[in-house]
Structures are given as structure tokens and as C-alpha cells.
mmCIF file of C-alpha atoms and ligand atoms in Angstrom:
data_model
loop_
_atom_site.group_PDB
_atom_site.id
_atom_site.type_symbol
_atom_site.label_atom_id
_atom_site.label_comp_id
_atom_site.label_asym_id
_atom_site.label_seq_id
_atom_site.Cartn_x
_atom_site.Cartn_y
_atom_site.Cartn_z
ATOM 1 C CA UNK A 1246 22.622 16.122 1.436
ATOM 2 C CA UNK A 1247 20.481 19.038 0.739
ATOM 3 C CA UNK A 1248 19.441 20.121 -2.338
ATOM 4 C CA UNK A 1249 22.189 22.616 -4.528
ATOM 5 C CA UNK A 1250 21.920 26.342 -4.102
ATOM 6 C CA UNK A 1251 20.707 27.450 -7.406
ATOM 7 C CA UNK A 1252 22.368 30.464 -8.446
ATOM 8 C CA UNK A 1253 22.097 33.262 -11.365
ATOM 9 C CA UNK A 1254 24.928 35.507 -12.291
ATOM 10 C CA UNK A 1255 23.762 38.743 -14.112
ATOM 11 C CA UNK A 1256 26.842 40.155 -16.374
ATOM 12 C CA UNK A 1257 28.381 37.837 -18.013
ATOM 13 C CA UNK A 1258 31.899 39.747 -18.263
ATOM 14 C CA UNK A 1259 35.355 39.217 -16.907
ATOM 15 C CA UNK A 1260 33.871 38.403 -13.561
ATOM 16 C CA UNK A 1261 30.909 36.760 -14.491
ATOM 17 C CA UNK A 1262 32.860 34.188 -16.517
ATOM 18 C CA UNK A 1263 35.056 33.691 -13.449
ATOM 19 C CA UNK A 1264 32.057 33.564 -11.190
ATOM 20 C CA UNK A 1265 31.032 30.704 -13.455
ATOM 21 C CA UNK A 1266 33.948 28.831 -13.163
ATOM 22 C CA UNK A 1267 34.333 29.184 -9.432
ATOM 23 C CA UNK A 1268 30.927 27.051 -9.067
ATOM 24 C CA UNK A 1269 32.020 24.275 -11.287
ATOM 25 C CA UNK A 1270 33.270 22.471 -8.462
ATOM 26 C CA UNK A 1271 30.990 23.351 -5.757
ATOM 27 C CA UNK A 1272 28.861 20.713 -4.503
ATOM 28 C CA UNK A 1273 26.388 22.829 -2.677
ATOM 29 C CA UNK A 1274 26.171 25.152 -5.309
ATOM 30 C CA UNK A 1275 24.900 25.503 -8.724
ATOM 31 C CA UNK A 1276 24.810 27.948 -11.726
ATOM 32 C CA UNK A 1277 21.250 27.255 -13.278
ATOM 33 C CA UNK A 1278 20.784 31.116 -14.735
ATOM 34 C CA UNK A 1279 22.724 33.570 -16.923
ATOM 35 C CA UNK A 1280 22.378 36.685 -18.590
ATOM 36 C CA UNK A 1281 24.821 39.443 -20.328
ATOM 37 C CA UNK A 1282 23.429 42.754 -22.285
ATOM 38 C CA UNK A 1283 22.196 41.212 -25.137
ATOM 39 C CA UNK A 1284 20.730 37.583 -23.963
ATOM 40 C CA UNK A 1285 19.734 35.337 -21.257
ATOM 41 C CA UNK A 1286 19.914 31.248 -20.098
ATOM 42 C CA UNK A 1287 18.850 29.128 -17.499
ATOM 43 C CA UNK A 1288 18.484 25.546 -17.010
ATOM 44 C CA UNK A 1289 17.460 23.917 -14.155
ATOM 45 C CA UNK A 1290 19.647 20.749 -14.454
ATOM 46 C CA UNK A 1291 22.456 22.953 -14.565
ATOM 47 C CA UNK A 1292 24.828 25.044 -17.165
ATOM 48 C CA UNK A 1293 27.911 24.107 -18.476
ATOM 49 C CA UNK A 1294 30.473 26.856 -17.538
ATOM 50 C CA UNK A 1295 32.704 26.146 -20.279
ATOM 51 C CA UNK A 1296 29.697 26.306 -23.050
ATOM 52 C CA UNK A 1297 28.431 29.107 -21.458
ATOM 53 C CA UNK A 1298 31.483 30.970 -21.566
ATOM 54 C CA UNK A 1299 32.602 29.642 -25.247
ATOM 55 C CA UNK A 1300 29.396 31.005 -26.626
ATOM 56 C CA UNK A 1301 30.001 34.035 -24.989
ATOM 57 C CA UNK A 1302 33.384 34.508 -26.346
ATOM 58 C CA UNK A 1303 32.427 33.312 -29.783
ATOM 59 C CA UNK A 1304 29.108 34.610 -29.961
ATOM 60 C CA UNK A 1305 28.752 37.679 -27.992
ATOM 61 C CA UNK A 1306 25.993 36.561 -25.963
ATOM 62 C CA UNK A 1307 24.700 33.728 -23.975
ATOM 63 C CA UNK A 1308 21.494 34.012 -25.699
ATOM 64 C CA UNK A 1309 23.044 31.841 -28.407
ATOM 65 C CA UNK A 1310 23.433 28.744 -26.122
ATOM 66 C CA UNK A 1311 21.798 26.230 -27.408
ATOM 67 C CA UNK A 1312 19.198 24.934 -26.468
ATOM 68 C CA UNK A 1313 17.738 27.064 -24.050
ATOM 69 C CA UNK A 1314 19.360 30.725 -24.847
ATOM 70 C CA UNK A 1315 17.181 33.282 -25.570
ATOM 71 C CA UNK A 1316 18.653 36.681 -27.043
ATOM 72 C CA UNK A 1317 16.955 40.075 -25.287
ATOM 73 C CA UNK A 1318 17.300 43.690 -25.093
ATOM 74 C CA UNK A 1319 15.587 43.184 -22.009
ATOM 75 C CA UNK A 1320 17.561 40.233 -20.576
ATOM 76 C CA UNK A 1321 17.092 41.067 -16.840
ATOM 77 C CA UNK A 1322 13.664 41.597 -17.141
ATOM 78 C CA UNK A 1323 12.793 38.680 -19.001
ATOM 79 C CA UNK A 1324 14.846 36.346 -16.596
ATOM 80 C CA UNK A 1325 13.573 36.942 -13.962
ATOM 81 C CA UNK A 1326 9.666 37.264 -15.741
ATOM 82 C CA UNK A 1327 10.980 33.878 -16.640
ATOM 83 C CA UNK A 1328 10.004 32.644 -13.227
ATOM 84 C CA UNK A 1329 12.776 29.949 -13.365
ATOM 85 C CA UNK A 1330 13.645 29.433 -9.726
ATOM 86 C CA UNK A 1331 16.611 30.926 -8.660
ATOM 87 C CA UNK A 1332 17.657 31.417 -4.575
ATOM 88 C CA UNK A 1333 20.209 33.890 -5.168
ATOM 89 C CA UNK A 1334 21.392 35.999 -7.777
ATOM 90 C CA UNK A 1335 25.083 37.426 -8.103
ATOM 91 C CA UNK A 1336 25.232 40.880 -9.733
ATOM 92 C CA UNK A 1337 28.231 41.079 -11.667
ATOM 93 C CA UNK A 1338 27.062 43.985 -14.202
ATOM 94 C CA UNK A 1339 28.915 47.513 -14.252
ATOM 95 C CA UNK A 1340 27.445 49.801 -11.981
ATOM 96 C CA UNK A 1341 27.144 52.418 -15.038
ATOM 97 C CA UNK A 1342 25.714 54.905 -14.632
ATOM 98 C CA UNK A 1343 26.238 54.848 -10.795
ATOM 99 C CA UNK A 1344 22.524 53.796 -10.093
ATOM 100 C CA UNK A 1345 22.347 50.791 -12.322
ATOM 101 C CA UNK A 1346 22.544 48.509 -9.547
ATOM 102 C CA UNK A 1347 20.008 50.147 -7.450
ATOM 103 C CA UNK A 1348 17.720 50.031 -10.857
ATOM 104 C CA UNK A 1349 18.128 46.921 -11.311
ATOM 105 C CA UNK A 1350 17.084 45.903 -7.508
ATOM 106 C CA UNK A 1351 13.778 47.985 -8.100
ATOM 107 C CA UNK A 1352 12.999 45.744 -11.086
ATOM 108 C CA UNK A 1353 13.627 42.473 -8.857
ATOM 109 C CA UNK A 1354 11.224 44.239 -6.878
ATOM 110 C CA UNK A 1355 8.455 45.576 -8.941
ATOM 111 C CA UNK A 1356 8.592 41.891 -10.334
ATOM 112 C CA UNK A 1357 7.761 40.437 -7.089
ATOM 113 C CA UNK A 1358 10.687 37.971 -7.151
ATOM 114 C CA UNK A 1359 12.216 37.141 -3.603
ATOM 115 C CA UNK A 1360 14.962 35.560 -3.042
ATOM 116 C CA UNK A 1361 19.238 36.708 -2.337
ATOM 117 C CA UNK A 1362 20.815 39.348 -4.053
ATOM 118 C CA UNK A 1363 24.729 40.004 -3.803
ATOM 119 C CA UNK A 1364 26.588 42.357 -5.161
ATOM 120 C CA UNK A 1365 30.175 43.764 -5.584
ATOM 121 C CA UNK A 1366 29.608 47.336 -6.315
ATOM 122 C CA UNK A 1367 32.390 49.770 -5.133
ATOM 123 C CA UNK A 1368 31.172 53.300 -4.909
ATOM 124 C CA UNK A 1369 29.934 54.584 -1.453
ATOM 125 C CA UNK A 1370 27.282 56.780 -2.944
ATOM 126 C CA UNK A 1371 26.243 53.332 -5.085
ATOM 127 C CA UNK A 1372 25.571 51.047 -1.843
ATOM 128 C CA UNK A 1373 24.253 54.455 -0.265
ATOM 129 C CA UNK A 1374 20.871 54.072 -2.619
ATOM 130 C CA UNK A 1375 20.855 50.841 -2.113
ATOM 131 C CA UNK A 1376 20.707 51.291 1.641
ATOM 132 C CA UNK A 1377 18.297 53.683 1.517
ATOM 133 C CA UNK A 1378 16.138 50.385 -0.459
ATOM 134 C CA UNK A 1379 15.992 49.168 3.131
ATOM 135 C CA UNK A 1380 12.217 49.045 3.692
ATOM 136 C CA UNK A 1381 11.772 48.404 0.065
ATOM 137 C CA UNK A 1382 14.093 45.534 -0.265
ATOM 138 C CA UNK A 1383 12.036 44.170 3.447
ATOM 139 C CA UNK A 1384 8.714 44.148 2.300
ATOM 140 C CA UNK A 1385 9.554 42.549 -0.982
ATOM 141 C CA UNK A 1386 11.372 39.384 1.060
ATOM 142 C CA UNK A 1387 14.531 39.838 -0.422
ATOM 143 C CA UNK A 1388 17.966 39.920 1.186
ATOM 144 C CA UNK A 1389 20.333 41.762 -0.293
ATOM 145 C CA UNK A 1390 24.111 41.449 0.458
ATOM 146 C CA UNK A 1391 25.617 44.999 -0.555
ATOM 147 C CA UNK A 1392 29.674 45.441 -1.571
ATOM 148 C CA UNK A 1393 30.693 42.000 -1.025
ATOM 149 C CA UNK A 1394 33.635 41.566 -3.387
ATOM 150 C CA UNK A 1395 37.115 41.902 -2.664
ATOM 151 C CA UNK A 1396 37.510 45.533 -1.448
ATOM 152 C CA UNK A 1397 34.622 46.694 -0.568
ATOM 153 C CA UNK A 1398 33.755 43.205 0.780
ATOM 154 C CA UNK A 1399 36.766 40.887 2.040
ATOM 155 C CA UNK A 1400 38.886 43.270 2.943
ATOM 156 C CA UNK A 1401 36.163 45.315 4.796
ATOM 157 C CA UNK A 1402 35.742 42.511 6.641
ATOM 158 C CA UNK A 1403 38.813 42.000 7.419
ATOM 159 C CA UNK A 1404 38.875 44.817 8.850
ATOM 160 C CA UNK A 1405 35.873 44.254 11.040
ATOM 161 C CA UNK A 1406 37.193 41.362 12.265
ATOM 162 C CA UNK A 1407 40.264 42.924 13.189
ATOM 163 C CA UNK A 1408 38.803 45.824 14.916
ATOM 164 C CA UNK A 1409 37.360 43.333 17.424
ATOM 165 C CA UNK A 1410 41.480 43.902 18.885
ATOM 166 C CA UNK A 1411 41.009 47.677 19.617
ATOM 167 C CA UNK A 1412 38.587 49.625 21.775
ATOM 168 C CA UNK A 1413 39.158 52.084 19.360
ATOM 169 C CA UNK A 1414 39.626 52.069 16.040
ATOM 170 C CA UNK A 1415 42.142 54.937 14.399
ATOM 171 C CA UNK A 1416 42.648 54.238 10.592
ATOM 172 C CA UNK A 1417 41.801 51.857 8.653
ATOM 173 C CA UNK A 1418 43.900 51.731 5.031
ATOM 174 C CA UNK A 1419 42.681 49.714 2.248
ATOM 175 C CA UNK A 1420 45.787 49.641 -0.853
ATOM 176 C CA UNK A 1421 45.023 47.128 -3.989
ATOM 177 C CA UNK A 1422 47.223 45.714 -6.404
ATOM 178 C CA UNK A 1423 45.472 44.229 -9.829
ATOM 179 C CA UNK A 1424 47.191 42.656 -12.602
ATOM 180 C CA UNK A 1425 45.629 41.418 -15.303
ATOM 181 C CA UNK A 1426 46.638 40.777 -18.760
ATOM 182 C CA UNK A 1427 44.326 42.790 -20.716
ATOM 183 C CA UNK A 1428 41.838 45.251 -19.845
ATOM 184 C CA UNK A 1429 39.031 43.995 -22.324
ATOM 185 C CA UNK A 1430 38.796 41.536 -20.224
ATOM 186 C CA UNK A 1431 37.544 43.477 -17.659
ATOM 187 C CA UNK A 1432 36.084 46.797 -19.372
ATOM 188 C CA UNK A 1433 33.523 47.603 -16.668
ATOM 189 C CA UNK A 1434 35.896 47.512 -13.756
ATOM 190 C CA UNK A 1435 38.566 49.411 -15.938
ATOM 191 C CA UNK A 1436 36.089 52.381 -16.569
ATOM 192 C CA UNK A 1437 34.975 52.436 -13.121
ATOM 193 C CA UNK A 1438 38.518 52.413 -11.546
ATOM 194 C CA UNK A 1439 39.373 55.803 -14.634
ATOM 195 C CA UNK A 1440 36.325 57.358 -13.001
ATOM 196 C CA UNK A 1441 37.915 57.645 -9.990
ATOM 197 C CA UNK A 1442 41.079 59.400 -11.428
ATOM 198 C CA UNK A 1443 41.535 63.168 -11.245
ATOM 199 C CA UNK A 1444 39.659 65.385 -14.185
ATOM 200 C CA UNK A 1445 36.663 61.710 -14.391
ATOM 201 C CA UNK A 1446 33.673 61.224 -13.525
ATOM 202 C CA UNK A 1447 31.288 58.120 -13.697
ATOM 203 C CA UNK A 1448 29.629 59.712 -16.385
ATOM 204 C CA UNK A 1449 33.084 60.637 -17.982
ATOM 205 C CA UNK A 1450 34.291 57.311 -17.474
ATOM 206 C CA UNK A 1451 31.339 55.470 -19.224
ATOM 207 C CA UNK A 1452 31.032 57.952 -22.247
ATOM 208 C CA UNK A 1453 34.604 57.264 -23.163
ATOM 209 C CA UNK A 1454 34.988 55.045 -26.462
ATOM 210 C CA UNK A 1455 37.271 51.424 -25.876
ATOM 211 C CA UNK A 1456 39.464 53.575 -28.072
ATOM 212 C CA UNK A 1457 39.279 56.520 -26.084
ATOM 213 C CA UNK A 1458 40.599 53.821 -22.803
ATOM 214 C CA UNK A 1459 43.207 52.561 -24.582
ATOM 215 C CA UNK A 1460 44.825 55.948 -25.370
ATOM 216 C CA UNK A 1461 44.877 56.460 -21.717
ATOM 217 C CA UNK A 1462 46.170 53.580 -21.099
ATOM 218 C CA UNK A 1463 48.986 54.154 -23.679
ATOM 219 C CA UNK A 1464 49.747 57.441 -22.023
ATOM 220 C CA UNK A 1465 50.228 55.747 -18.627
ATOM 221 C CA UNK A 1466 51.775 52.240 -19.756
ATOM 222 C CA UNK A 1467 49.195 50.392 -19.121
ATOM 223 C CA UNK A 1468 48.816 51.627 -15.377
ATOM 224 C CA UNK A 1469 46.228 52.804 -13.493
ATOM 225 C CA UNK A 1470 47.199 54.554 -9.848
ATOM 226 C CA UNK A 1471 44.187 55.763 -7.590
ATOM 227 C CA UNK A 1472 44.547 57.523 -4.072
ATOM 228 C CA UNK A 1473 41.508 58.663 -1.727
ATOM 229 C CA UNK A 1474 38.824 56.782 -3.805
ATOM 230 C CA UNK A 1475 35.250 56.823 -3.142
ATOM 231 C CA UNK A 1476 34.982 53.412 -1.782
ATOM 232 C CA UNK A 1477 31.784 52.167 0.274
ATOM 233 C CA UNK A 1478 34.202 50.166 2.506
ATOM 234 C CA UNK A 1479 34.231 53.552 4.640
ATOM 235 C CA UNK A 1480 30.166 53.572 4.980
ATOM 236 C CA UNK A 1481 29.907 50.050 5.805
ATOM 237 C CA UNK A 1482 32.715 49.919 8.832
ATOM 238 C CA UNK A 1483 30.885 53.435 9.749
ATOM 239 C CA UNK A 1484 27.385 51.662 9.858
ATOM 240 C CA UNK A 1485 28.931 48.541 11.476
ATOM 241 C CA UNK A 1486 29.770 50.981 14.635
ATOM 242 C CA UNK A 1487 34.112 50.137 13.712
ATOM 243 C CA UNK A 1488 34.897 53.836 13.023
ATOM 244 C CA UNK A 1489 33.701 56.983 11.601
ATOM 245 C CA UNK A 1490 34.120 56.911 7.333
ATOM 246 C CA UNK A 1491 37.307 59.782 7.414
ATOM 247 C CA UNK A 1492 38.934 56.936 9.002
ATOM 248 C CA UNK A 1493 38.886 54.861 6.221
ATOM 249 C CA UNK A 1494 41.102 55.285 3.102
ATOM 250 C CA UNK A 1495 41.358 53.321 -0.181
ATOM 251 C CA UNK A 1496 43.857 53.574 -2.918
ATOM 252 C CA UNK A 1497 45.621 51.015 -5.343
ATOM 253 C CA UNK A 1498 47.364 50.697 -8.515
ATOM 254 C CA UNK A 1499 45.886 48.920 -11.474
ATOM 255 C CA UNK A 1500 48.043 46.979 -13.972
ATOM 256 C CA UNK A 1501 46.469 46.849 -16.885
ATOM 257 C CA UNK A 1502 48.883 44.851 -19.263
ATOM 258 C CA UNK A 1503 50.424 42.134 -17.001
ATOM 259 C CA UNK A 1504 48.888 39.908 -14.643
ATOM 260 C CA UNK A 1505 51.279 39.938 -11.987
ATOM 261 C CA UNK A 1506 50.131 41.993 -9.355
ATOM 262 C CA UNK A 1507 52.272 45.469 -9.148
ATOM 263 C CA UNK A 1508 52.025 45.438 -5.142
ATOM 264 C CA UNK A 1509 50.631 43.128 -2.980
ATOM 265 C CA UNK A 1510 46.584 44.316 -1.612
ATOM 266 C CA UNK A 1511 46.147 44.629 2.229
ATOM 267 C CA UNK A 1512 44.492 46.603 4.663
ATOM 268 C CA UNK A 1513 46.094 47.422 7.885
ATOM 269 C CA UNK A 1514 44.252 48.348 10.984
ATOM 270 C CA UNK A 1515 45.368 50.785 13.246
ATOM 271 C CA UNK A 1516 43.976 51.038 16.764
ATOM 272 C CA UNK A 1517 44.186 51.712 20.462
ATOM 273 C CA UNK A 1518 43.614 48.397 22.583
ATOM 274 C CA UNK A 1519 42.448 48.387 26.196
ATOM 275 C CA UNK A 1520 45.583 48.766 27.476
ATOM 276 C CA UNK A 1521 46.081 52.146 26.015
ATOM 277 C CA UNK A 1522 49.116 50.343 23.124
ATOM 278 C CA UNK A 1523 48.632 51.463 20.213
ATOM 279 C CA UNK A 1524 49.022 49.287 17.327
ATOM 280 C CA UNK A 1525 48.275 48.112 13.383
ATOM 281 C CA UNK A 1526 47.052 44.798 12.150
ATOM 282 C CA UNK A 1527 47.556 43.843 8.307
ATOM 283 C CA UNK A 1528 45.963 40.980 6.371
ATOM 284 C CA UNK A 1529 47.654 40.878 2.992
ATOM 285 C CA UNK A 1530 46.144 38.690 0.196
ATOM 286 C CA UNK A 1531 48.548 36.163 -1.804
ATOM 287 C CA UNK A 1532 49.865 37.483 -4.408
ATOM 288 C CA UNK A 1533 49.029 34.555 -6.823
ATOM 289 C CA UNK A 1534 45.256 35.381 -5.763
ATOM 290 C CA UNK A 1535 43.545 37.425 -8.797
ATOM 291 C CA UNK A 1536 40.903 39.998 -8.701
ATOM 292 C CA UNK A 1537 38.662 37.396 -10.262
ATOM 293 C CA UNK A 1538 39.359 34.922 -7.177
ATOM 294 C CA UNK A 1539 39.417 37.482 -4.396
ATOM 295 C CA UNK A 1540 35.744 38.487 -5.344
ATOM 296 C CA UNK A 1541 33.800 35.661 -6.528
ATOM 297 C CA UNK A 1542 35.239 33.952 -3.588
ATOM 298 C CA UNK A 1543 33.477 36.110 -1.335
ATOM 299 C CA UNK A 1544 30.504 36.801 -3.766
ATOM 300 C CA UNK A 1545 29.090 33.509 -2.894
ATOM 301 C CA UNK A 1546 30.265 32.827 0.730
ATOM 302 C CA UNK A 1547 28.259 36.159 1.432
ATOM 303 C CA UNK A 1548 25.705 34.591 -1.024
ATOM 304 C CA UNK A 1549 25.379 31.625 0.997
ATOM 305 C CA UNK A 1550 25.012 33.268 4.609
ATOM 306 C CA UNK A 1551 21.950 35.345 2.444
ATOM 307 C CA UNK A 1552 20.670 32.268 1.997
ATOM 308 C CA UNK A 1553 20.487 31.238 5.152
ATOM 309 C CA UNK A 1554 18.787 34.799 6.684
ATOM 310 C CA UNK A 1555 16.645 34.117 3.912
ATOM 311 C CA UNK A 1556 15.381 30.586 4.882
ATOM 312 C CA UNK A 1557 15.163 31.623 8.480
ATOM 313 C CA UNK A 1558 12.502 35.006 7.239
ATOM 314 C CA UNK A 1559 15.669 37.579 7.718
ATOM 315 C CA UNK A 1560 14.970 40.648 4.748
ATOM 316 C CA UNK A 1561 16.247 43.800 3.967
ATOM 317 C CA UNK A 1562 19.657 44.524 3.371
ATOM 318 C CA UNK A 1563 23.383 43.959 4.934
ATOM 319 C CA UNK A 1564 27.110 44.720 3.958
ATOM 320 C CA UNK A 1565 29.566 42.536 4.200
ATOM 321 C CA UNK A 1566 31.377 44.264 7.906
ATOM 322 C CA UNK A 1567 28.625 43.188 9.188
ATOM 323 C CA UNK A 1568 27.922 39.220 8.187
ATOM 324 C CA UNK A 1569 30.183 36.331 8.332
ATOM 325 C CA UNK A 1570 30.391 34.923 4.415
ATOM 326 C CA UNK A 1571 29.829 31.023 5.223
ATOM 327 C CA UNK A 1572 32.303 28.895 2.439
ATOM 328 C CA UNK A 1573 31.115 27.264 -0.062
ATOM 329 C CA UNK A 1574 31.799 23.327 -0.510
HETATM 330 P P1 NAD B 1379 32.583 43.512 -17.728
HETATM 331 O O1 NAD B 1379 32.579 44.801 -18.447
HETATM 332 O O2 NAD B 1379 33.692 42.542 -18.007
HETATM 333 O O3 NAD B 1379 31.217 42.734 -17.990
HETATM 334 C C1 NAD B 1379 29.969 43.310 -17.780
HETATM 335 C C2 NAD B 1379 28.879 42.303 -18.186
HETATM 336 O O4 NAD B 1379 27.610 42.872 -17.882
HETATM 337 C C3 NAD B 1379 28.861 41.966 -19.687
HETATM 338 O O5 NAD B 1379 28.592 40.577 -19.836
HETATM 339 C C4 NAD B 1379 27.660 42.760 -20.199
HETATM 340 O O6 NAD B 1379 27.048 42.151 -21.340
HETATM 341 C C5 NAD B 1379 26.746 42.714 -18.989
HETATM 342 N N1 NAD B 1379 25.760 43.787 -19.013
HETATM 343 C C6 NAD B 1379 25.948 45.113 -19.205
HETATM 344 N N2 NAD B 1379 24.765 45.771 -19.196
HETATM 345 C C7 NAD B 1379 23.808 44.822 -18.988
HETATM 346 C C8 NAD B 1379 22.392 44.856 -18.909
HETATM 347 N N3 NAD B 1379 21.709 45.997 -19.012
HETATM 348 N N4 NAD B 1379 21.740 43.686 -18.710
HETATM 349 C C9 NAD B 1379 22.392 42.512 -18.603
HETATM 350 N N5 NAD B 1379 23.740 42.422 -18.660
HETATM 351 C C10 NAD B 1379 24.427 43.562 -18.863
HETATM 352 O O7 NAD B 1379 32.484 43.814 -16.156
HETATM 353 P P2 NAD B 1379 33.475 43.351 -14.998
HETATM 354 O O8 NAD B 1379 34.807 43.985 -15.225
HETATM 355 O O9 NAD B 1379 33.354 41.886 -14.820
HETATM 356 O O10 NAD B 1379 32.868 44.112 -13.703
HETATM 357 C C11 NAD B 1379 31.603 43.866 -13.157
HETATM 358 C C12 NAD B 1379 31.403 44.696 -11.905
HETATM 359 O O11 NAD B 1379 32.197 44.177 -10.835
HETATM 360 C C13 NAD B 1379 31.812 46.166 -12.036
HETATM 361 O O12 NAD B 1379 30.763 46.988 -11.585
HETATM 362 C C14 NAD B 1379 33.011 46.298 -11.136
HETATM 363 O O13 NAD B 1379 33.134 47.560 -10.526
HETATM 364 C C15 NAD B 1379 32.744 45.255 -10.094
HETATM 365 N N6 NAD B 1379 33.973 44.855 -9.405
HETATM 366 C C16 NAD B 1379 33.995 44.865 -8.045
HETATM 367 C C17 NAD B 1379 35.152 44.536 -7.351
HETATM 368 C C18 NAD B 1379 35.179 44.527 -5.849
HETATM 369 O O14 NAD B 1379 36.198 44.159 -5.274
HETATM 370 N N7 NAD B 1379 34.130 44.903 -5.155
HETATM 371 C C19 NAD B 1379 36.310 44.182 -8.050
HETATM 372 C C20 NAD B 1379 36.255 44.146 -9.428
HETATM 373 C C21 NAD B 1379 35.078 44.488 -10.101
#
């Protein structure tokens, strides 16, 4: 068997602890580098989810792990200065301010790493600058997966795939349900999703205090609703030649106090087939499927076909409508 993928997962949150745990059983996988805001790990036997993610939660920081932890300011930086080899990295940091992403892919850069790069980010203006890191992200030999999570990212493909029905393509309609059972848990997606809401803005959203959340979410009960967000799944079925980005709506509603999803997340498909019928495809996730599995999932199967372009000299930069993730074993 081939050697293990050795991965890094920058953010060390709700969905970098999950991203963690999803590799524990992966055989052609493995988690060898870590960092959060205020530290940094890596290993290249391997980390222990579980003591990653108890020092976390106990500590504040995997910088504390013994015995290889190093706490940083700079924790990014210093990683990947560390010149511990890593093939692919997952981003799971908040994309706050909007360009933080997109910064740190110009420090990957200007550090001459090369390697895979996948992210989750949401915003269509947010995998717009990294787009326009095309020729950048080329000449550096990195390949960069862009707004592979759940939605953008399985869902959008999804919908790719089920465009292949139509010769024309008439509206596609993402709608999410989330449930989870705190929102602390997930603070960066929490902000991000209150940016989109009427009277927010990024900047808004990641100004507010924790305090400052939770009175909203007291007003509304714990419940987030969003309609007509600005979601890169429109850009990436527009660049993927599946239908212009008007056609493309994404809404959902947000539990924030109970982690039963309040509806159930699909994306139908609406389109004319050759025949002139017209008609609507809809892939709807299992409810008992969390946020958590829906885009770590994906994270890495996207992760892994990165690898792959890599290994075979492909650079630059792709969205998930427009690669097939490859699973994981
Ligand atoms: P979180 O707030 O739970 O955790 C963020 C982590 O990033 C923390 O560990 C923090 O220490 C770390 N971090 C922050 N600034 C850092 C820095 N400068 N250097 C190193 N680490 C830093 O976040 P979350 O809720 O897990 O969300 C992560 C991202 O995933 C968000 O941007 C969110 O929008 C995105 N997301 C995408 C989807 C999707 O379907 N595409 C779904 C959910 C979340």
C-alpha cells in the first residue's frame, strides 16, 4: 500500500476538531499537522485526535500538546516555515474578514510551500479573490480546491452532476438545515451565517462581542433564517458552463440550540431535457448527517483528487462543480 496522505488542518474549531476525528479511521490518510490562533503541532508519526482535541478544549490551544506543541501568534506562518512535510492542507479557519483565506494562500505562497490546499469558504466574493490567485497559485505548484464543503461544495456538485440530465439548466435552489447544540461550538460559522442577515455585514458580523451573538440569538430563539445569500455555489456552476449565477439561489435556517436539523438540506435542479420536458431533480442529505459530517466528508475527498492533479504536475486552482472528490479509505 502506498504511503498515508499526510494532512494539516488550519483552525482548530468546531470543524477542525471534527475534521480530526473524521481521519482517525482513514487508512490512506493521516493528520500529521495542526494549528488554531494561538499555537501550532505536527508530528510526523501521526497526532492523536483525541489529545489534540482535549488540549484544545482544556487548554485553549494546541500549542500546549505535549511534546511537540509550540504556542504562536504567528501559528500559520511558523507551520508552514516549519518545513514539516505536509501534501495537503485543509483550511478550516473563519474567513474573517472576508479575505482571510485569500491572505492566508499568499503566505503559502510567498513561503514557497507547494503542495494541496482545500477549503470550505462560502462567500462568492471570498472564492472570487481566490480565483483571481489563478496564475499565482500556478506558478507556485500548488493546487488549490476552492468551496468544497457542504454547500458550496457537495451540494454544488450535486448539482453539476445533475445538470448532466438537462440541455438546459433553469434554477438551481440550494435550502440548508443546521442543528447543532450550541453555537460556541461553532462561532466562526455562526458569525458568518449573521453576516448574511438583513442590517450585517462581514465586518458587522465579526466586530460583534460572543455576548453581543447571544443576545441575537435570544431575540430569535436560538434561530437563524437566511434567504438569497451570497453563496459562491452560484460562481462555481456559472464557471463550470451549468448556468448563469441568477440561476442559483441559497437560503437555510440555522438552529442554533438543538441539534436536530429544523428542515432537511437539498438542492433541487430544475431543467429542460432534450426532449423539451421540463423537470426538477433533488438530492436531499440524511437528516442524521451533521454540518460537521457533510463538510469534512467532502473536505478531504476533494483533498484527495488535489492530490492526485498534484502528483500528475496539475496547478492552479478548481471548485468543487468542476472535480470529482475521490473517497477516502
Ligand atoms: P470556529 O470558530 O469553530 O474555529 C475557528 C478556528 O480557527 C479556531 O481554532 C481558531 O483558533 C482558528 N483561528 C482563527 N484565526 C486563526 C489564525 N489567524 N491562525 C490560525 N488559526 C486561527 O470555526 P468553524 O465554525 O469551525 O468554521 C470554520 C470555517 O468553516 C468558517 O469559515 C465557516 O464559514 C466554514 N464553514 C463552511 C461550510 C460549508 O459548507 N462550506 C459549513 C460550515 C462552516
Amino acid at each position: 500500500m502506498p504511503a498515508a496522505m499526510r494532512v494539516g488542518v488550519l483552525g482548530f474549531g468546531g470543524l477542525g476538531q471534527a475534521a480530526a476525528r473524521v481521519l482517525v479511521p482513514k487508512q490512506e490518510m493521516r493528520l500529521v499537522a495542526a494549528a488554531d490562533k494561538n499555537g501550532y503541532v505536527h508530528a510526523a508519526e501521526g497526532l492523536d485526535a483525541s489529545s489534540c482535541i482535549t488540549t484544545y478544549q482544556s487548554q485553549g490551544s494546541l500549542g500546549y500538546l505535549e511534546p511537540y506543541g509550540k504556542i504562536s501568534t504567528e501559528s500559520i506562518e511558523e507551520l508552514i516555515a516549519s518545513g514539516c512535510p505536509v501534501d495537503g492542507y485543509f483550511l478550516a479557519l473563519p474567513n474573517l474578514p472576508n479575505d482571510f483565506i485569500a491572505s492566508v494562500a499568499k503566505q503559502f505562497i510567498k513561503l514557497g510551500w507547494r503542495g494541496v490546499l482545500v477549503d470550505a469558504i462560502k462567500r462568492t466574493s471570498a472564492v472570487e479573490q481566490l480565483l483571481g490567485m489563478k496564475a499565482e497559485l500556478e506558478a507556485a505548484g500548488i493546487t488549490y480546491m476552492t468551496g468544497c464543503g457542504a454547500t458550496p461544495g457537495l451540494l454544488t456538485a450535486a448539482a453539476a452532476l445533475a445538470a448532466q440530465s438537462y440541455t438546459e439548466i433553469h434554477q438551481v435552489e440550494i435550502t440548508f438545515g443546521v442543528g447543532i447544540a450550541n453555537w460556541e461550538a461553532y462561532r466562526a460559522t455562526i458569525r458568518e451565517d449573521i453576516a448574511h442577515m438583513p442590517g450585517y455585514s462581514v465586518e458587522a458580523a465579526r466586530a460583534m462581542t460572543d455576548a453581543e451573538v447571544e443576545a441575537l440569538l435570544d431575540k430569535t430563539n436560538g434561530i437563524l433564517t437566511l434567504e438569497n445569500m451570497e453563496h459562491a455555489d452560484d460562481v462555481m456552476l456559472e464557471l463550470a458552463g451549468i448556468c448563469d449565477r441568477d440561476r442559483v439561489t441559497v437560503g437555510g435556517v440555522v438552529d442554533t440550540r438543538n441539534p436536530k436539523k429544523p428542515l432537511s438540506t437539498n438542492v433541487k435542479i430544475t431543467g429542460r431535457t432534450f426532449e423539451g420536458k421540463i423537470s426538477t431533480h433533488i438530492f436531499t442529505l440524511g437528516d442524521e448527517t451533521s454540518m460537521a459530517a457533510n463538510v469534512c466528508g467532502p473536505a478531504f475527498g476533494y483533498l484527495k483528487a488535489g492530490i492526485q492533479l498534484h502528483k500528475r504536475g496539475i496547478h492552479g486552482i478548481f471548485t468543487a462543480a468542476e472535480i470529482m472528490p475521490q473517497f477516502v479509505r
